[in-house]
PDB file of C-alpha atoms in Angstrom:
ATOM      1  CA  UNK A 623     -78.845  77.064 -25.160  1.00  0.00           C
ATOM      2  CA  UNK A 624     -79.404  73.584 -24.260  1.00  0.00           C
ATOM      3  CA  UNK A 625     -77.584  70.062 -22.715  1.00  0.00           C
ATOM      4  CA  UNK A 626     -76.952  67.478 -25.600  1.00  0.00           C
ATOM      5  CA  UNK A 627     -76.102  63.626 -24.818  1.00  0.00           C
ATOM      6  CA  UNK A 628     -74.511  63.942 -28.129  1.00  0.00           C
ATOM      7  CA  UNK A 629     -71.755  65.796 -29.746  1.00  0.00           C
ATOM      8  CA  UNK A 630     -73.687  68.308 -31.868  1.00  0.00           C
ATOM      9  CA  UNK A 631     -72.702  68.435 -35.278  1.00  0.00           C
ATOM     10  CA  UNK A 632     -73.823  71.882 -36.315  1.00  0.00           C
ATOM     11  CA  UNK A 633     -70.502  74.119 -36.862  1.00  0.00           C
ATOM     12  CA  UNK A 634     -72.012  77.194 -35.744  1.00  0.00           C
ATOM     13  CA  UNK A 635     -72.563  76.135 -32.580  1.00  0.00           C
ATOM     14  CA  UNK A 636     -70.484  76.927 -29.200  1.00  0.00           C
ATOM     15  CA  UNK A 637     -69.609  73.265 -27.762  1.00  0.00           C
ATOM     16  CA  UNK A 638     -68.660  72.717 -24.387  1.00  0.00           C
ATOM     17  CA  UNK A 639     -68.458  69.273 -22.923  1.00  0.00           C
ATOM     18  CA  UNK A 640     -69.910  69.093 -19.441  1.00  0.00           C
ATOM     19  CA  UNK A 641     -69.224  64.958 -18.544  1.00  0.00           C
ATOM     20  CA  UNK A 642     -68.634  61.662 -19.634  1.00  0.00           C
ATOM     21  CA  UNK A 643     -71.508  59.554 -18.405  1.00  0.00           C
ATOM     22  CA  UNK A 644     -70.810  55.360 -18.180  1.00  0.00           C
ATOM     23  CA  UNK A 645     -73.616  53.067 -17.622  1.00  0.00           C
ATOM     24  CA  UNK A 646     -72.991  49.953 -15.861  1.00  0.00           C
ATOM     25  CA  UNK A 647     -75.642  46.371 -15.832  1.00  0.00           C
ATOM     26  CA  UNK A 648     -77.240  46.476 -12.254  1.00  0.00           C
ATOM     27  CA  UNK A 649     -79.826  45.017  -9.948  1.00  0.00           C
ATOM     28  CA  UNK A 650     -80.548  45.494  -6.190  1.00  0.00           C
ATOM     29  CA  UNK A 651     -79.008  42.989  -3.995  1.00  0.00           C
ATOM     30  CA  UNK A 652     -82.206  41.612  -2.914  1.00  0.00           C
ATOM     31  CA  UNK A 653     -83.320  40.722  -6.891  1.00  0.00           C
ATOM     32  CA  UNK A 654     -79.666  39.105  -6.703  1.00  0.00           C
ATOM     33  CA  UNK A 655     -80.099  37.436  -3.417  1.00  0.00           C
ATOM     34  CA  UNK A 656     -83.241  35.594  -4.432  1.00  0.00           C
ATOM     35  CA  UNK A 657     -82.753  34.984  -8.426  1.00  0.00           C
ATOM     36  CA  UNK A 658     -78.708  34.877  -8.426  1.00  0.00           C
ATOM     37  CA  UNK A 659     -76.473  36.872 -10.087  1.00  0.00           C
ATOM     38  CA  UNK A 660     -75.920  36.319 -14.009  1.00  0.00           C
ATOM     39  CA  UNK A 661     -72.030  35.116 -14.906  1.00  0.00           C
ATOM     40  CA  UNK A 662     -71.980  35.929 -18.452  1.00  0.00           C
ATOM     41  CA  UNK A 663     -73.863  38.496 -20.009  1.00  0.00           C
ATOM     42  CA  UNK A 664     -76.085  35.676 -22.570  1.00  0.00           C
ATOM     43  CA  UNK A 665     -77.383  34.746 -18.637  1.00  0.00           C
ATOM     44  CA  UNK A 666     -79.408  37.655 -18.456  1.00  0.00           C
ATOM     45  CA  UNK A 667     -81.770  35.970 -21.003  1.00  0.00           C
ATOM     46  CA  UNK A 668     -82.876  33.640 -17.298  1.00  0.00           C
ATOM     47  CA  UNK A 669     -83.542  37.150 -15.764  1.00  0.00           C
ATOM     48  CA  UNK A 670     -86.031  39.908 -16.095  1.00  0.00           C
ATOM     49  CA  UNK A 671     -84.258  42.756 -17.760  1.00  0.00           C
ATOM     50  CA  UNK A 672     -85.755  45.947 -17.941  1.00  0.00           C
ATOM     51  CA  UNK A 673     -85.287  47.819 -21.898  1.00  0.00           C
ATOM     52  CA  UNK A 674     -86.542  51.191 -23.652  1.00  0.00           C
ATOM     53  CA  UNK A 675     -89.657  50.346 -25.321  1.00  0.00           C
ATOM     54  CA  UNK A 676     -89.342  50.316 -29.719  1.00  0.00           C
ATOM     55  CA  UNK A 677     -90.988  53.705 -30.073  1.00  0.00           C
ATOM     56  CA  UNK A 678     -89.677  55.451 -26.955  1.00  0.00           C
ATOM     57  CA  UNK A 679     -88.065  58.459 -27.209  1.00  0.00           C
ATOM     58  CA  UNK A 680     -84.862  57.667 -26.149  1.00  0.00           C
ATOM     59  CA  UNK A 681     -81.796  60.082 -24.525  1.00  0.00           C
ATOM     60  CA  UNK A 682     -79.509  58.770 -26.618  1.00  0.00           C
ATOM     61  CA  UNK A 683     -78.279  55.992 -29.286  1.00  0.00           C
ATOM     62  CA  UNK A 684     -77.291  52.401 -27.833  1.00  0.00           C
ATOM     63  CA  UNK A 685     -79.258  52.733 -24.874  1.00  0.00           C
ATOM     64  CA  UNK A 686     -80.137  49.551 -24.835  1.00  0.00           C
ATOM     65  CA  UNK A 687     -76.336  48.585 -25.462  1.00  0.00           C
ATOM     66  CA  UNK A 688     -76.768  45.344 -22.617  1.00  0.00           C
ATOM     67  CA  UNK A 689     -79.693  43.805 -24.801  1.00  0.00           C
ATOM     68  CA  UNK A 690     -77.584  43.780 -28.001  1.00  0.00           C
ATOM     69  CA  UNK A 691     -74.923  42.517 -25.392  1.00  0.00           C
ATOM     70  CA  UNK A 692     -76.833  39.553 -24.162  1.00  0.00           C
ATOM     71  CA  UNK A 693     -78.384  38.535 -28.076  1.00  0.00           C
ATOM     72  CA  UNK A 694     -82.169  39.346 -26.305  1.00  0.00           C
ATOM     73  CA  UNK A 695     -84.790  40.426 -29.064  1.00  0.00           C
ATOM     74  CA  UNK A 696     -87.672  42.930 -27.577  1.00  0.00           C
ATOM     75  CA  UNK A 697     -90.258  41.164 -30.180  1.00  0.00           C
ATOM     76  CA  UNK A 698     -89.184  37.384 -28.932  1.00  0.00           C
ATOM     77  CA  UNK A 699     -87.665  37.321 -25.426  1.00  0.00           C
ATOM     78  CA  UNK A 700     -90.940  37.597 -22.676  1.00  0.00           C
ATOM     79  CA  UNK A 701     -88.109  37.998 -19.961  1.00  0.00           C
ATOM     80  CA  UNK A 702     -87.858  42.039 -21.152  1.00  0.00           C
ATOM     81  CA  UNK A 703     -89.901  44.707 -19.283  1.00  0.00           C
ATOM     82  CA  UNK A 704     -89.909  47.322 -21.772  1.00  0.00           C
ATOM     83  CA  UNK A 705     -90.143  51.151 -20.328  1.00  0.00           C
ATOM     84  CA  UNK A 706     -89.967  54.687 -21.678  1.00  0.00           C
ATOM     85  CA  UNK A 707     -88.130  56.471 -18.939  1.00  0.00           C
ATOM     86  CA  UNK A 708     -84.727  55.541 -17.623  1.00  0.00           C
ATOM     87  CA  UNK A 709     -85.870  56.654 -14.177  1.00  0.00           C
ATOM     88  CA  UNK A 710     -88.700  54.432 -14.081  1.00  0.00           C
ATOM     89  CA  UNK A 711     -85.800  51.519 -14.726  1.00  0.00           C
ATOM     90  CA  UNK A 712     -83.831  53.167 -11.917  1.00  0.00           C
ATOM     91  CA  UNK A 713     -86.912  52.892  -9.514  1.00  0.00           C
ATOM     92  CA  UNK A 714     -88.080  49.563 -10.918  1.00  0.00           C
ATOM     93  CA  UNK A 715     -84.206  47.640 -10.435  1.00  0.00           C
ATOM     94  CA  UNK A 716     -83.794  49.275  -7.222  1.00  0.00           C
ATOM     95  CA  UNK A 717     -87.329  47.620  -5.986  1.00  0.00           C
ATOM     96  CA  UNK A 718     -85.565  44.173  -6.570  1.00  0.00           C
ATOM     97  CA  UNK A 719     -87.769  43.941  -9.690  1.00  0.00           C
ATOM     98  CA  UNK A 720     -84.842  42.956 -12.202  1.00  0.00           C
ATOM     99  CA  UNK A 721     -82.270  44.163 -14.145  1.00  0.00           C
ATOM    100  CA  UNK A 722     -80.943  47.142 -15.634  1.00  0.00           C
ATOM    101  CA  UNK A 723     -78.123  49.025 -17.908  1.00  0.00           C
ATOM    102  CA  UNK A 724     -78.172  52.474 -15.687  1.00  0.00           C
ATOM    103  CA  UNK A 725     -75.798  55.347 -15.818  1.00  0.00           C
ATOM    104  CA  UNK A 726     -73.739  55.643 -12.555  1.00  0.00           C
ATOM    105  CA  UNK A 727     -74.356  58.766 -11.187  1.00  0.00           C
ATOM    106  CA  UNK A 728     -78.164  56.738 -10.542  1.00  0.00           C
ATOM    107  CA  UNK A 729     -76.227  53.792  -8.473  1.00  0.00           C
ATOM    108  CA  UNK A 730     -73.507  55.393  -7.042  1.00  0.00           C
ATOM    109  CA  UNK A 731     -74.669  56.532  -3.974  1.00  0.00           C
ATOM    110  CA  UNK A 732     -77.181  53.318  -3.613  1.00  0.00           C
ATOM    111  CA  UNK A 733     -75.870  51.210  -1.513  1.00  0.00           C
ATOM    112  CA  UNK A 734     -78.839  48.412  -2.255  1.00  0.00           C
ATOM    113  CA  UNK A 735     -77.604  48.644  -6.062  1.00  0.00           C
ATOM    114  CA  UNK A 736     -74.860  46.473  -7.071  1.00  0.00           C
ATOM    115  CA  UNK A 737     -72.811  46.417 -10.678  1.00  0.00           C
ATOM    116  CA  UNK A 738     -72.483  43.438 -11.758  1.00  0.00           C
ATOM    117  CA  UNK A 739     -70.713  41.744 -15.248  1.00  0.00           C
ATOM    118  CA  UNK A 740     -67.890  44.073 -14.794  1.00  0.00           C
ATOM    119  CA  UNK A 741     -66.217  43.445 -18.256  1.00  0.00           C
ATOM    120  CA  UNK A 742     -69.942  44.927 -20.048  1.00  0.00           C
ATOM    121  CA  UNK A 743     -70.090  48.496 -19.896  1.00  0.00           C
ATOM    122  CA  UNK A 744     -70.719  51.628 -21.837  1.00  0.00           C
ATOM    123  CA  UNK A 745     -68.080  54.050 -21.677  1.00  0.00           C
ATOM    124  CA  UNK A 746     -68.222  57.737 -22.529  1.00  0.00           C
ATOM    125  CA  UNK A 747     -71.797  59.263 -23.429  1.00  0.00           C
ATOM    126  CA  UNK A 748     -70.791  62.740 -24.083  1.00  0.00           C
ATOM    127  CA  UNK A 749     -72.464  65.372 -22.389  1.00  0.00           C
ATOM    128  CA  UNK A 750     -72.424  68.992 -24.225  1.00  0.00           C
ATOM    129  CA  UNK A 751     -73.450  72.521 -23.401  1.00  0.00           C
ATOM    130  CA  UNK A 752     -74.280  74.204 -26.514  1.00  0.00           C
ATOM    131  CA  UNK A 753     -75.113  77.808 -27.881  1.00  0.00           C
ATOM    132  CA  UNK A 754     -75.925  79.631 -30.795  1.00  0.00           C
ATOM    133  CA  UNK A 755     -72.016  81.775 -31.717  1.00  0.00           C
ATOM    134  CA  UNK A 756     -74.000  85.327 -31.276  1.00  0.00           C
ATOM    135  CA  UNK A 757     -74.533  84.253 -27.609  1.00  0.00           C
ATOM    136  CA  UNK A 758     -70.934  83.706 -27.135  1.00  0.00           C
ATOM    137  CA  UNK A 759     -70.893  86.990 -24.911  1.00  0.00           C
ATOM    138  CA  UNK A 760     -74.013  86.444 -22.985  1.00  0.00           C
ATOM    139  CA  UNK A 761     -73.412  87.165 -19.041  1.00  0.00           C
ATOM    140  CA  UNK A 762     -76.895  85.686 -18.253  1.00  0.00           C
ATOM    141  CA  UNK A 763     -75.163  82.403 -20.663  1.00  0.00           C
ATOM    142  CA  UNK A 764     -71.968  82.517 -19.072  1.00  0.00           C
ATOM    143  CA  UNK A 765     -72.985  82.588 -15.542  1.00  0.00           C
ATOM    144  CA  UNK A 766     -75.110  79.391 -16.420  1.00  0.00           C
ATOM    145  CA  UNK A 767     -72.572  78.080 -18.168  1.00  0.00           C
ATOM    146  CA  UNK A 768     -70.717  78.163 -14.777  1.00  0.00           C
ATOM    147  CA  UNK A 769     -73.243  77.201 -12.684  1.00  0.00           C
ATOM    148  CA  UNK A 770     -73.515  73.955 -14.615  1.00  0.00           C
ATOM    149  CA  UNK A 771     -69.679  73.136 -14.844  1.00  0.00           C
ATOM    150  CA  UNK A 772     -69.728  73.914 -10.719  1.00  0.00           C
ATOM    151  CA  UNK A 773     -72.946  71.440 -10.214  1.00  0.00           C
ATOM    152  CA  UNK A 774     -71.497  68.743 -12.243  1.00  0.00           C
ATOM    153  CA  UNK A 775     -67.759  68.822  -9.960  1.00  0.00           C
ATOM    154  CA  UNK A 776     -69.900  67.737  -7.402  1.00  0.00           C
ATOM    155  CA  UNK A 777     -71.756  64.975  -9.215  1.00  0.00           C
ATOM    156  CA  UNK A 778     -70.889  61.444  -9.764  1.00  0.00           C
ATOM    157  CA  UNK A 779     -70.948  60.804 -13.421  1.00  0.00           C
ATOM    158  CA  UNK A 780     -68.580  57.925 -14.052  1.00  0.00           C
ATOM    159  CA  UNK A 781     -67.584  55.562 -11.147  1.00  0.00           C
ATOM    160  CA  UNK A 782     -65.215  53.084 -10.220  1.00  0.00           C
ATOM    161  CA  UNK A 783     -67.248  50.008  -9.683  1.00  0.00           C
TER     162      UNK A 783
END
């Protein structure tokens, strides 16, 4: 068994999706406070904007949607803090250290985190349970299938910002 950010495309495997996950641009509101907040997404080239570094490992494709966004190049623009953990660029924006595409269910309960550019998000990163067909009938499976699908009503995946 095992959580995909991905729709699997293997046929022969049992699919359920778990969440939707949206990422929103943010930055704490003391980064804001003392560099301003960006207007138009090509202003984030004035601001330090944290990215996935080129060989990272990353959870999923178009992470770094808000670079592509904004026209920044990871080999040309010094203004990019390039990391390999999206947790570390959690912890890093919410220090007041710069800028950051995050999922929401990292900002929502932050109240030192704001969204900003409202009209630039990603939408929809699929979240899937999977396991093998033969497993189908599993009661250790199905009672973590459960578990899961319990855990995630009470999590914050996709926000209203």
């Amino acid at each position: 068994a095992a959580i995909r950010l991905r729709r699997p495309k293997q046929s022969d495997l049992v699919q359920r999706q778990l969440a939707k996950i949206d990422f929103h641009i943010c930055a704490a509101k003391r980064y804001l406070s003392r560099y301003g907040c960006p207007q138009t997404i090509e202003e984030l080239k004035d601001h330090t904007v944290f990215a996935f570094s080129e060989n990272a490992i990353t959870p999923f494709d178009q992470v770094d949607w808000h670079i592509k966004e904004a026209g920044l190049s990871k080999k040309k623009d010094s203004n990019l803090i390039l990391m390999n953990s999206i947790y570390a660029m959690h912890r890093a924006v919410e220090s007041g250290a710069g800028i950051a595409s995050l999922p929401d269910f990292l900002i929502e309960e932050n109240d030192d985190i704001d969204s900003i550019l409202p009209n630039y998000q990603f939408n929809g990163l699929e979240m899937y349970f999977v396991y093998a067909e033969e497993h189908r009938h599993s009661e250790r499976l199905i009672k973590f299938r459960d578990f899961l699908l319990e855990s995630i009503d009470h999590t914050v995946f996709s926000a209203n910002f």
